[in-house]
Amino acid sequence: MKKGRMIALLLAAGLTLGLTGCGTPQQEVTGGGSAAGSAGGGSEKGTIVFSTKTITNNEFQRVMVEECQKAVESAGFKFELTLSGDELTVSKQVENIENAINRGVDGIVVAPMDGNAIIPALQKAKAANIPVIIADAAVTEGNEDLYVTYIGSDNYKIGYEAGQQMIKKIGEGKVCTVRGASGAMGGELRAQGFQEAIEAQDKVKLVNQQAGNWLSDVAMQVTENMLSSDPDMKGIFLCSDGMLSGVISGVQNKNLNPSDLAIISVDGNKSALDSIKAGDCYGCVAQYPGVIGQKSGEIMTSILSGDSKAEDYEKYIDSGYFFINPDNTDEAEAVVF
């Protein structure tokens, strides 16, 4: 994406986020049931479904969904949201997508919970000639023919950036990783990028990695476990802000001060920024969920309206990221969600 276009999208996302409330989008289908009344005004040109895990206690997903909804409804389409219910019910997401296909929806935007398990559902969408856009997290390589484009941050680069920032901060010592859920490609790539950045030098050592499953309570437990094994840990990398409060609690439960460790997270939640200001977290590689959602809705409605074709788009659109640390918290205020 050209720099000017990215800046325009970021500005647009920032302006609309200021108008967005904290409630659930009005058009919601859970578990593939029937939709609530339409939230959009004017004539409806078709139905676009957004499939993700949950927007409860997940600000990233909520913002992404809301910005997609705005783009879809402003173009005169009906927006439906299907939720799997929690962070791990991958089979429910597959079921929800298959239900949407069977109902004959016009387009599907998917934030995949598992980049491999979702493939059969995407194959069914292709067979039904329903365009699919992948948002936020990639699917397994080799399946590019199943979707129009994938819009999201480069999760490998995010992890690598976190690794470089960790090395810069601590200089030497032991670090560990609180991973996401197994099979979630975004988290897997972040963990891989971090690991390879650490392995590119020899002063900082990655000594442990455990899955936090995107859940705060699980992240707390695995943090305690890893600190019990290595109480002299100098840094912790975690693959999402949703686990940050658990990681901080886990450190405190081991009678350690979070400010004495370099804790680096990913996403860009307001809560992460608050933790950086409080000294409980060193940094966060922030993303732009509003840009991902907005662009997903714009491209899908453009294709369905006949204004563009699927082949007009690159298979990957990078939504960007930036690193928040104690030196740029004022700047970060305008971007966090």
mmCIF file of C-alpha atoms in Angstrom:
data_model
loop_
_atom_site.group_PDB
_atom_site.id
_atom_site.type_symbol
_atom_site.label_atom_id
_atom_site.label_comp_id
_atom_site.label_asym_id
_atom_site.label_seq_id
_atom_site.Cartn_x
_atom_site.Cartn_y
_atom_site.Cartn_z
ATOM 1 C CA MET A 1 0.000 0.000 0.000
ATOM 2 C CA LYS A 2 1.324 3.428 -0.886
ATOM 3 C CA LYS A 3 2.328 5.659 2.005
ATOM 4 C CA GLY A 4 -0.213 8.352 1.179
ATOM 5 C CA ARG A 5 -3.044 5.836 1.052
ATOM 6 C CA MET A 6 -2.002 4.347 4.397
ATOM 7 C CA ILE A 7 -1.934 7.767 6.047
ATOM 8 C CA ALA A 8 -5.398 8.514 4.698
ATOM 9 C CA LEU A 9 -6.710 5.229 6.040
ATOM 10 C CA LEU A 10 -5.151 5.803 9.434
ATOM 11 C CA LEU A 11 -6.684 9.259 9.646
ATOM 12 C CA ALA A 12 -10.057 7.897 8.619
ATOM 13 C CA ALA A 13 -9.819 5.108 11.165
ATOM 14 C CA GLY A 14 -8.843 7.559 13.885
ATOM 15 C CA LEU A 15 -11.771 9.862 13.128
ATOM 16 C CA THR A 16 -14.338 7.079 13.050
ATOM 17 C CA LEU A 17 -12.982 5.404 16.166
ATOM 18 C CA GLY A 18 -13.734 8.581 18.041
ATOM 19 C CA LEU A 19 -17.401 8.110 17.182
ATOM 20 C CA THR A 20 -17.534 4.415 17.990
ATOM 21 C CA GLY A 21 -19.195 3.264 21.186
ATOM 22 C CA CYS A 22 -18.221 0.275 23.272
ATOM 23 C CA GLY A 23 -21.331 -1.756 22.527
ATOM 24 C CA THR A 24 -21.773 -4.775 20.309
ATOM 25 C CA PRO A 25 -22.504 -4.011 16.655
ATOM 26 C CA GLN A 26 -26.248 -4.047 16.111
ATOM 27 C CA GLN A 27 -26.261 -6.745 13.452
ATOM 28 C CA GLU A 28 -25.165 -9.932 15.169
ATOM 29 C CA VAL A 29 -25.592 -13.637 14.565
ATOM 30 C CA THR A 30 -24.104 -15.994 17.121
ATOM 31 C CA GLY A 31 -23.676 -19.658 16.347
ATOM 32 C CA GLY A 32 -25.160 -19.249 12.866
ATOM 33 C CA GLY A 33 -28.644 -18.287 14.058
ATOM 34 C CA SER A 34 -30.976 -15.702 12.568
ATOM 35 C CA ALA A 35 -29.932 -12.076 12.480
ATOM 36 C CA ALA A 36 -31.353 -9.231 14.474
ATOM 37 C CA GLY A 37 -33.081 -6.390 12.631
ATOM 38 C CA SER A 38 -30.965 -4.547 10.077
ATOM 39 C CA ALA A 39 -28.880 -1.702 11.459
ATOM 40 C CA GLY A 40 -28.251 -0.126 8.086
ATOM 41 C CA GLY A 41 -30.452 2.417 6.387
ATOM 42 C CA GLY A 42 -31.500 2.623 2.748
ATOM 43 C CA SER A 43 -31.765 -0.191 0.208
ATOM 44 C CA GLU A 44 -29.772 -3.334 0.882
ATOM 45 C CA LYS A 45 -27.642 -4.594 -1.990
ATOM 46 C CA GLY A 46 -26.755 -7.885 -0.309
ATOM 47 C CA THR A 47 -25.487 -9.421 2.921
ATOM 48 C CA ILE A 48 -21.879 -9.488 4.124
ATOM 49 C CA VAL A 49 -20.971 -11.687 7.084
ATOM 50 C CA PHE A 50 -18.028 -11.042 9.397
ATOM 51 C CA SER A 51 -16.800 -14.161 11.231
ATOM 52 C CA THR A 52 -14.532 -13.912 14.256
ATOM 53 C CA LYS A 53 -14.058 -15.424 17.697
ATOM 54 C CA THR A 54 -15.428 -12.904 20.194
ATOM 55 C CA ILE A 55 -15.654 -9.180 20.828
ATOM 56 C CA THR A 56 -16.205 -9.629 24.576
ATOM 57 C CA ASN A 57 -13.124 -8.322 26.401
ATOM 58 C CA ASN A 58 -11.321 -8.188 23.066
ATOM 59 C CA GLU A 59 -10.969 -4.574 21.975
ATOM 60 C CA PHE A 60 -8.954 -5.425 18.879
ATOM 61 C CA GLN A 61 -11.710 -7.608 17.441
ATOM 62 C CA ARG A 62 -14.418 -5.140 18.511
ATOM 63 C CA VAL A 63 -12.787 -2.179 16.750
ATOM 64 C CA MET A 64 -12.084 -4.229 13.628
ATOM 65 C CA VAL A 65 -15.696 -5.416 13.461
ATOM 66 C CA GLU A 66 -17.184 -1.967 14.060
ATOM 67 C CA GLU A 67 -15.082 -0.302 11.360
ATOM 68 C CA CYS A 68 -15.975 -3.041 8.878
ATOM 69 C CA GLN A 69 -19.640 -2.623 9.752
ATOM 70 C CA LYS A 70 -19.492 1.113 9.067
ATOM 71 C CA ALA A 71 -17.920 0.572 5.643
ATOM 72 C CA VAL A 72 -20.413 -2.155 4.720
ATOM 73 C CA GLU A 73 -23.527 -0.272 5.802
ATOM 74 C CA SER A 74 -22.412 3.043 4.308
ATOM 75 C CA ALA A 75 -22.219 1.240 0.948
ATOM 76 C CA GLY A 76 -25.830 0.049 1.319
ATOM 77 C CA PHE A 77 -25.154 -3.574 2.274
ATOM 78 C CA LYS A 78 -26.482 -5.553 5.227
ATOM 79 C CA PHE A 79 -23.886 -6.478 7.856
ATOM 80 C CA GLU A 80 -24.030 -9.630 9.963
ATOM 81 C CA LEU A 81 -21.619 -10.707 12.698
ATOM 82 C CA THR A 82 -21.079 -14.350 13.623
ATOM 83 C CA LEU A 83 -19.183 -15.063 16.821
ATOM 84 C CA SER A 84 -17.676 -18.342 17.946
ATOM 85 C CA GLY A 85 -18.181 -17.398 21.585
ATOM 86 C CA ASP A 86 -14.655 -17.555 22.991
ATOM 87 C CA GLU A 87 -10.990 -17.651 22.037
ATOM 88 C CA LEU A 88 -10.716 -21.383 21.342
ATOM 89 C CA THR A 89 -13.915 -22.749 19.752
ATOM 90 C CA VAL A 90 -12.472 -23.165 16.274
ATOM 91 C CA SER A 91 -15.112 -25.709 15.236
ATOM 92 C CA LYS A 92 -17.863 -23.160 15.931
ATOM 93 C CA GLN A 93 -16.256 -20.672 13.560
ATOM 94 C CA VAL A 94 -16.145 -23.299 10.821
ATOM 95 C CA GLU A 95 -19.801 -24.110 11.498
ATOM 96 C CA ASN A 96 -20.772 -20.438 11.405
ATOM 97 C CA ILE A 97 -19.096 -19.916 8.035
ATOM 98 C CA GLU A 98 -20.715 -23.018 6.580
ATOM 99 C CA ASN A 99 -24.113 -21.808 7.817
ATOM 100 C CA ALA A 100 -23.524 -18.453 6.132
ATOM 101 C CA ILE A 101 -22.641 -20.211 2.873
ATOM 102 C CA ASN A 102 -25.776 -22.363 3.090
ATOM 103 C CA ARG A 103 -27.893 -19.253 3.616
ATOM 104 C CA GLY A 104 -26.481 -17.778 0.424
ATOM 105 C CA VAL A 105 -24.824 -14.643 1.775
ATOM 106 C CA ASP A 106 -23.050 -12.448 -0.758
ATOM 107 C CA GLY A 107 -19.637 -12.020 0.871
ATOM 108 C CA ILE A 108 -17.697 -13.223 3.919
ATOM 109 C CA VAL A 109 -14.950 -11.502 5.921
ATOM 110 C CA VAL A 110 -13.080 -13.943 8.173
ATOM 111 C CA ALA A 111 -10.681 -13.330 11.040
ATOM 112 C CA PRO A 112 -9.415 -16.934 11.255
ATOM 113 C CA MET A 113 -9.012 -18.568 14.645
ATOM 114 C CA ASP A 114 -7.017 -21.421 13.113
ATOM 115 C CA GLY A 115 -5.282 -20.894 9.785
ATOM 116 C CA ASN A 116 -5.534 -24.544 8.800
ATOM 117 C CA ALA A 117 -8.860 -25.681 10.264
ATOM 118 C CA ILE A 118 -10.669 -22.930 8.366
ATOM 119 C CA ILE A 119 -9.557 -24.168 4.917
ATOM 120 C CA PRO A 120 -12.465 -26.597 4.217
ATOM 121 C CA ALA A 121 -14.980 -23.822 4.912
ATOM 122 C CA LEU A 122 -13.126 -21.469 2.565
ATOM 123 C CA GLN A 123 -13.165 -24.161 -0.113
ATOM 124 C CA LYS A 124 -16.951 -24.380 0.223
ATOM 125 C CA ALA A 125 -17.234 -20.600 -0.109
ATOM 126 C CA LYS A 126 -15.192 -20.719 -3.314
ATOM 127 C CA ALA A 127 -17.372 -23.496 -4.702
ATOM 128 C CA ALA A 128 -20.430 -21.334 -3.958
ATOM 129 C CA ASN A 129 -18.805 -18.310 -5.692
ATOM 130 C CA ILE A 130 -18.881 -16.284 -2.469
ATOM 131 C CA PRO A 131 -15.888 -13.913 -2.210
ATOM 132 C CA VAL A 132 -13.884 -14.102 1.014
ATOM 133 C CA ILE A 133 -11.554 -11.557 2.585
ATOM 134 C CA ILE A 134 -9.152 -12.673 5.317
ATOM 135 C CA ALA A 135 -8.712 -10.142 8.122
ATOM 136 C CA ASP A 136 -6.025 -9.856 10.812
ATOM 137 C CA ALA A 137 -4.642 -13.434 10.835
ATOM 138 C CA ALA A 138 -3.374 -15.418 7.851
ATOM 139 C CA VAL A 139 -4.389 -18.875 6.689
ATOM 140 C CA THR A 140 -1.994 -21.669 5.811
ATOM 141 C CA GLU A 141 0.234 -20.875 2.816
ATOM 142 C CA GLY A 142 -0.740 -22.390 -0.507
ATOM 143 C CA ASN A 143 -4.427 -21.472 -0.213
ATOM 144 C CA GLU A 144 -4.286 -18.021 -1.775
ATOM 145 C CA ASP A 145 -6.855 -19.039 -4.409
ATOM 146 C CA LEU A 146 -9.512 -19.287 -1.682
ATOM 147 C CA TYR A 147 -9.689 -15.576 -0.864
ATOM 148 C CA VAL A 148 -9.546 -12.167 -2.495
ATOM 149 C CA THR A 149 -6.899 -10.684 -0.200
ATOM 150 C CA TYR A 150 -5.510 -10.920 3.318
ATOM 151 C CA ILE A 151 -5.450 -7.618 5.210
ATOM 152 C CA GLY A 152 -3.386 -7.391 8.371
ATOM 153 C CA SER A 153 -0.088 -6.566 9.969
ATOM 154 C CA ASP A 154 2.959 -8.636 9.065
ATOM 155 C CA ASN A 155 2.915 -10.759 12.204
ATOM 156 C CA TYR A 156 6.369 -12.209 11.622
ATOM 157 C CA LYS A 157 7.824 -8.698 11.377
ATOM 158 C CA ILE A 158 5.911 -7.705 14.521
ATOM 159 C CA GLY A 159 7.527 -10.548 16.441
ATOM 160 C CA TYR A 160 10.939 -9.754 15.004
ATOM 161 C CA GLU A 161 10.536 -6.092 15.960
ATOM 162 C CA ALA A 162 9.633 -7.143 19.501
ATOM 163 C CA GLY A 163 12.732 -9.335 19.630
ATOM 164 C CA GLN A 164 14.992 -6.511 18.507
ATOM 165 C CA GLN A 165 13.434 -4.139 21.013
ATOM 166 C CA MET A 166 13.917 -6.747 23.746
ATOM 167 C CA ILE A 167 17.617 -7.115 22.896
ATOM 168 C CA LYS A 168 18.049 -3.343 22.847
ATOM 169 C CA LYS A 169 16.350 -2.999 26.237
ATOM 170 C CA ILE A 170 18.006 -5.742 28.314
ATOM 171 C CA GLY A 171 21.342 -6.239 26.534
ATOM 172 C CA GLU A 172 21.782 -9.758 27.847
ATOM 173 C CA GLY A 173 19.965 -12.373 29.905
ATOM 174 C CA LYS A 174 17.083 -14.850 29.737
ATOM 175 C CA VAL A 175 13.690 -14.179 28.169
ATOM 176 C CA CYS A 176 10.524 -16.189 27.609
ATOM 177 C CA THR A 177 7.399 -16.065 25.433
ATOM 178 C CA VAL A 178 3.716 -16.356 26.317
ATOM 179 C CA ARG A 179 2.286 -17.643 23.039
ATOM 180 C CA GLY A 180 -1.293 -17.448 21.787
ATOM 181 C CA ALA A 181 -3.461 -20.453 20.934
ATOM 182 C CA SER A 182 -2.067 -23.355 18.923
ATOM 183 C CA GLY A 183 -2.950 -23.040 15.229
ATOM 184 C CA ALA A 184 -3.674 -19.305 15.360
ATOM 185 C CA MET A 185 -1.355 -18.132 12.590
ATOM 186 C CA GLY A 186 -1.034 -14.544 13.816
ATOM 187 C CA GLY A 187 0.290 -15.630 17.193
ATOM 188 C CA GLU A 188 2.441 -18.394 15.739
ATOM 189 C CA LEU A 189 4.149 -15.967 13.365
ATOM 190 C CA ARG A 190 4.734 -13.406 16.118
ATOM 191 C CA ALA A 191 6.347 -16.067 18.295
ATOM 192 C CA GLN A 192 8.458 -17.270 15.377
ATOM 193 C CA GLY A 193 9.611 -13.753 14.515
ATOM 194 C CA PHE A 194 10.542 -13.062 18.121
ATOM 195 C CA GLN A 195 12.442 -16.335 18.418
ATOM 196 C CA GLU A 196 14.425 -15.757 15.238
ATOM 197 C CA ALA A 197 15.341 -12.211 16.261
ATOM 198 C CA ILE A 198 16.679 -13.561 19.562
ATOM 199 C CA GLU A 199 18.534 -16.392 17.849
ATOM 200 C CA ALA A 200 20.274 -13.908 15.528
ATOM 201 C CA GLN A 201 22.549 -12.876 18.410
ATOM 202 C CA ASP A 202 24.062 -14.628 21.432
ATOM 203 C CA LYS A 203 23.660 -12.381 24.470
ATOM 204 C CA VAL A 204 19.921 -12.726 25.021
ATOM 205 C CA LYS A 205 18.594 -16.283 25.311
ATOM 206 C CA LEU A 206 15.030 -17.514 24.793
ATOM 207 C CA VAL A 207 14.710 -20.181 27.477
ATOM 208 C CA ASN A 208 10.997 -20.982 27.589
ATOM 209 C CA GLN A 209 7.762 -20.670 25.600
ATOM 210 C CA GLN A 210 4.274 -21.613 26.792
ATOM 211 C CA ALA A 211 0.796 -21.106 25.377
ATOM 212 C CA GLY A 212 -1.401 -18.527 27.086
ATOM 213 C CA ASN A 213 -4.326 -19.346 24.762
ATOM 214 C CA TRP A 214 -5.122 -15.598 24.496
ATOM 215 C CA LEU A 215 -6.596 -15.794 28.029
ATOM 216 C CA SER A 216 -5.477 -13.673 30.972
ATOM 217 C CA ASP A 217 -5.866 -16.386 33.606
ATOM 218 C CA VAL A 218 -3.924 -18.924 31.540
ATOM 219 C CA ALA A 219 -1.227 -16.333 30.818
ATOM 220 C CA MET A 220 -0.888 -15.676 34.544
ATOM 221 C CA GLN A 221 -0.410 -19.358 35.272
ATOM 222 C CA VAL A 222 2.182 -19.994 32.564
ATOM 223 C CA THR A 223 4.063 -16.820 33.542
ATOM 224 C CA GLU A 224 4.296 -18.102 37.111
ATOM 225 C CA ASN A 225 5.480 -21.479 35.814
ATOM 226 C CA MET A 226 8.223 -19.989 33.665
ATOM 227 C CA LEU A 227 9.409 -17.642 36.406
ATOM 228 C CA SER A 228 9.537 -20.563 38.832
ATOM 229 C CA SER A 229 11.884 -22.341 36.426
ATOM 230 C CA ASP A 230 13.974 -19.202 35.776
ATOM 231 C CA PRO A 231 13.514 -16.592 38.531
ATOM 232 C CA ASP A 232 16.305 -14.505 36.992
ATOM 233 C CA MET A 233 14.278 -13.899 33.817
ATOM 234 C CA LYS A 234 14.992 -10.474 32.312
ATOM 235 C CA GLY A 235 12.164 -10.186 29.788
ATOM 236 C CA ILE A 236 8.781 -11.566 28.725
ATOM 237 C CA PHE A 237 7.257 -11.350 25.257
ATOM 238 C CA LEU A 238 3.528 -12.012 24.952
ATOM 239 C CA CYS A 239 1.634 -12.375 21.692
ATOM 240 C CA SER A 240 -1.394 -10.212 22.557
ATOM 241 C CA ASP A 241 -2.448 -7.428 24.938
ATOM 242 C CA GLY A 242 -5.385 -9.601 25.963
ATOM 243 C CA MET A 243 -2.962 -11.592 28.131
ATOM 244 C CA LEU A 244 -1.046 -8.618 29.535
ATOM 245 C CA SER A 245 -2.926 -8.258 32.821
ATOM 246 C CA GLY A 246 -2.375 -11.971 33.451
ATOM 247 C CA VAL A 247 1.345 -11.725 32.725
ATOM 248 C CA ILE A 248 1.718 -8.734 35.070
ATOM 249 C CA SER A 249 -0.229 -10.563 37.797
ATOM 250 C CA GLY A 250 1.930 -13.644 37.289
ATOM 251 C CA VAL A 251 5.078 -11.574 37.792
ATOM 252 C CA GLN A 252 3.666 -9.956 40.919
ATOM 253 C CA ASN A 253 2.539 -13.329 42.290
ATOM 254 C CA LYS A 254 6.186 -14.404 42.215
ATOM 255 C CA ASN A 255 7.040 -11.378 44.386
ATOM 256 C CA LEU A 256 8.729 -9.631 41.482
ATOM 257 C CA ASN A 257 8.247 -6.063 40.265
ATOM 258 C CA PRO A 258 7.046 -5.899 36.635
ATOM 259 C CA SER A 259 9.136 -2.760 36.142
ATOM 260 C CA ASP A 260 12.268 -4.861 36.749
ATOM 261 C CA LEU A 261 11.515 -6.965 33.654
ATOM 262 C CA ALA A 262 11.182 -5.929 30.024
ATOM 263 C CA ILE A 263 7.599 -6.938 29.221
ATOM 264 C CA ILE A 264 6.705 -6.456 25.552
ATOM 265 C CA SER A 265 3.251 -7.104 24.143
ATOM 266 C CA VAL A 266 1.390 -6.860 20.819
ATOM 267 C CA ASP A 267 -1.812 -5.122 19.631
ATOM 268 C CA GLY A 268 -2.082 -1.563 20.945
ATOM 269 C CA ASN A 269 -4.898 -1.633 23.505
ATOM 270 C CA LYS A 270 -5.431 1.414 25.708
ATOM 271 C CA SER A 271 -4.815 -0.889 28.670
ATOM 272 C CA ALA A 272 -1.324 -1.682 27.341
ATOM 273 C CA LEU A 273 -0.540 2.007 27.003
ATOM 274 C CA ASP A 274 -1.729 2.574 30.579
ATOM 275 C CA SER A 275 0.559 -0.248 31.749
ATOM 276 C CA ILE A 276 3.506 1.319 29.922
ATOM 277 C CA LYS A 277 2.797 4.661 31.586
ATOM 278 C CA ALA A 278 2.553 2.919 34.963
ATOM 279 C CA GLY A 279 5.907 1.207 34.419
ATOM 280 C CA ASP A 280 4.427 -2.316 34.473
ATOM 281 C CA CYS A 281 5.088 -2.913 30.767
ATOM 282 C CA TYR A 282 8.056 -1.722 28.727
ATOM 283 C CA GLY A 283 6.581 -1.716 25.228
ATOM 284 C CA CYS A 284 3.900 -2.800 22.781
ATOM 285 C CA VAL A 285 3.977 -3.399 19.037
ATOM 286 C CA ALA A 286 0.711 -1.685 18.110
ATOM 287 C CA GLN A 287 -1.499 -2.534 15.156
ATOM 288 C CA TYR A 288 -4.373 -0.742 13.426
ATOM 289 C CA PRO A 289 -7.533 -2.870 13.746
ATOM 290 C CA GLY A 290 -9.685 -0.016 12.456
ATOM 291 C CA VAL A 291 -7.727 0.052 9.200
ATOM 292 C CA ILE A 292 -8.077 -3.725 8.809
ATOM 293 C CA GLY A 293 -11.847 -3.622 9.342
ATOM 294 C CA GLN A 294 -12.439 -0.538 7.223
ATOM 295 C CA LYS A 295 -10.380 -1.793 4.296
ATOM 296 C CA SER A 296 -12.032 -5.234 4.467
ATOM 297 C CA GLY A 297 -15.468 -3.663 4.199
ATOM 298 C CA GLU A 298 -14.450 -1.261 1.433
ATOM 299 C CA ILE A 299 -12.914 -3.945 -0.775
ATOM 300 C CA MET A 300 -15.769 -6.406 -0.278
ATOM 301 C CA THR A 301 -18.476 -3.853 -1.092
ATOM 302 C CA SER A 302 -16.490 -2.604 -4.096
ATOM 303 C CA ILE A 303 -16.312 -6.118 -5.538
ATOM 304 C CA LEU A 304 -19.967 -6.906 -4.861
ATOM 305 C CA SER A 305 -21.026 -3.560 -6.362
ATOM 306 C CA GLY A 306 -19.076 -4.302 -9.513
ATOM 307 C CA ASP A 307 -16.745 -1.348 -9.047
ATOM 308 C CA SER A 308 -13.699 -3.627 -8.877
ATOM 309 C CA LYS A 309 -12.725 -7.258 -9.374
ATOM 310 C CA ALA A 310 -11.015 -9.717 -7.048
ATOM 311 C CA GLU A 311 -7.979 -9.848 -9.312
ATOM 312 C CA ASP A 312 -7.467 -6.097 -8.888
ATOM 313 C CA TYR A 313 -6.065 -6.668 -5.390
ATOM 314 C CA GLU A 314 -2.765 -7.986 -4.143
ATOM 315 C CA LYS A 315 -3.044 -11.156 -2.084
ATOM 316 C CA TYR A 316 -1.643 -9.322 0.943
ATOM 317 C CA ILE A 317 -2.276 -5.761 2.133
ATOM 318 C CA ASP A 318 -0.062 -4.671 5.038
ATOM 319 C CA SER A 319 -2.003 -2.580 7.571
ATOM 320 C CA GLY A 320 1.184 -1.514 9.385
ATOM 321 C CA TYR A 321 2.399 -1.313 12.992
ATOM 322 C CA PHE A 322 4.487 0.866 15.301
ATOM 323 C CA PHE A 323 6.323 0.334 18.581
ATOM 324 C CA ILE A 324 5.060 2.080 21.715
ATOM 325 C CA ASN A 325 7.557 2.642 24.532
ATOM 326 C CA PRO A 326 7.870 5.085 27.456
ATOM 327 C CA ASP A 327 9.339 7.727 25.132
ATOM 328 C CA ASN A 328 6.339 8.061 22.799
ATOM 329 C CA THR A 329 3.249 7.541 24.954
ATOM 330 C CA ASP A 330 1.801 10.957 24.071
ATOM 331 C CA GLU A 331 1.958 10.126 20.364
ATOM 332 C CA ALA A 332 0.457 6.702 21.019
ATOM 333 C CA GLU A 333 -2.637 8.216 22.659
ATOM 334 C CA ALA A 334 -3.986 9.113 19.210
ATOM 335 C CA VAL A 335 -3.721 5.565 17.904
ATOM 336 C CA VAL A 336 -4.492 3.079 20.706
ATOM 337 C CA PHE A 337 -7.966 1.587 20.984
#
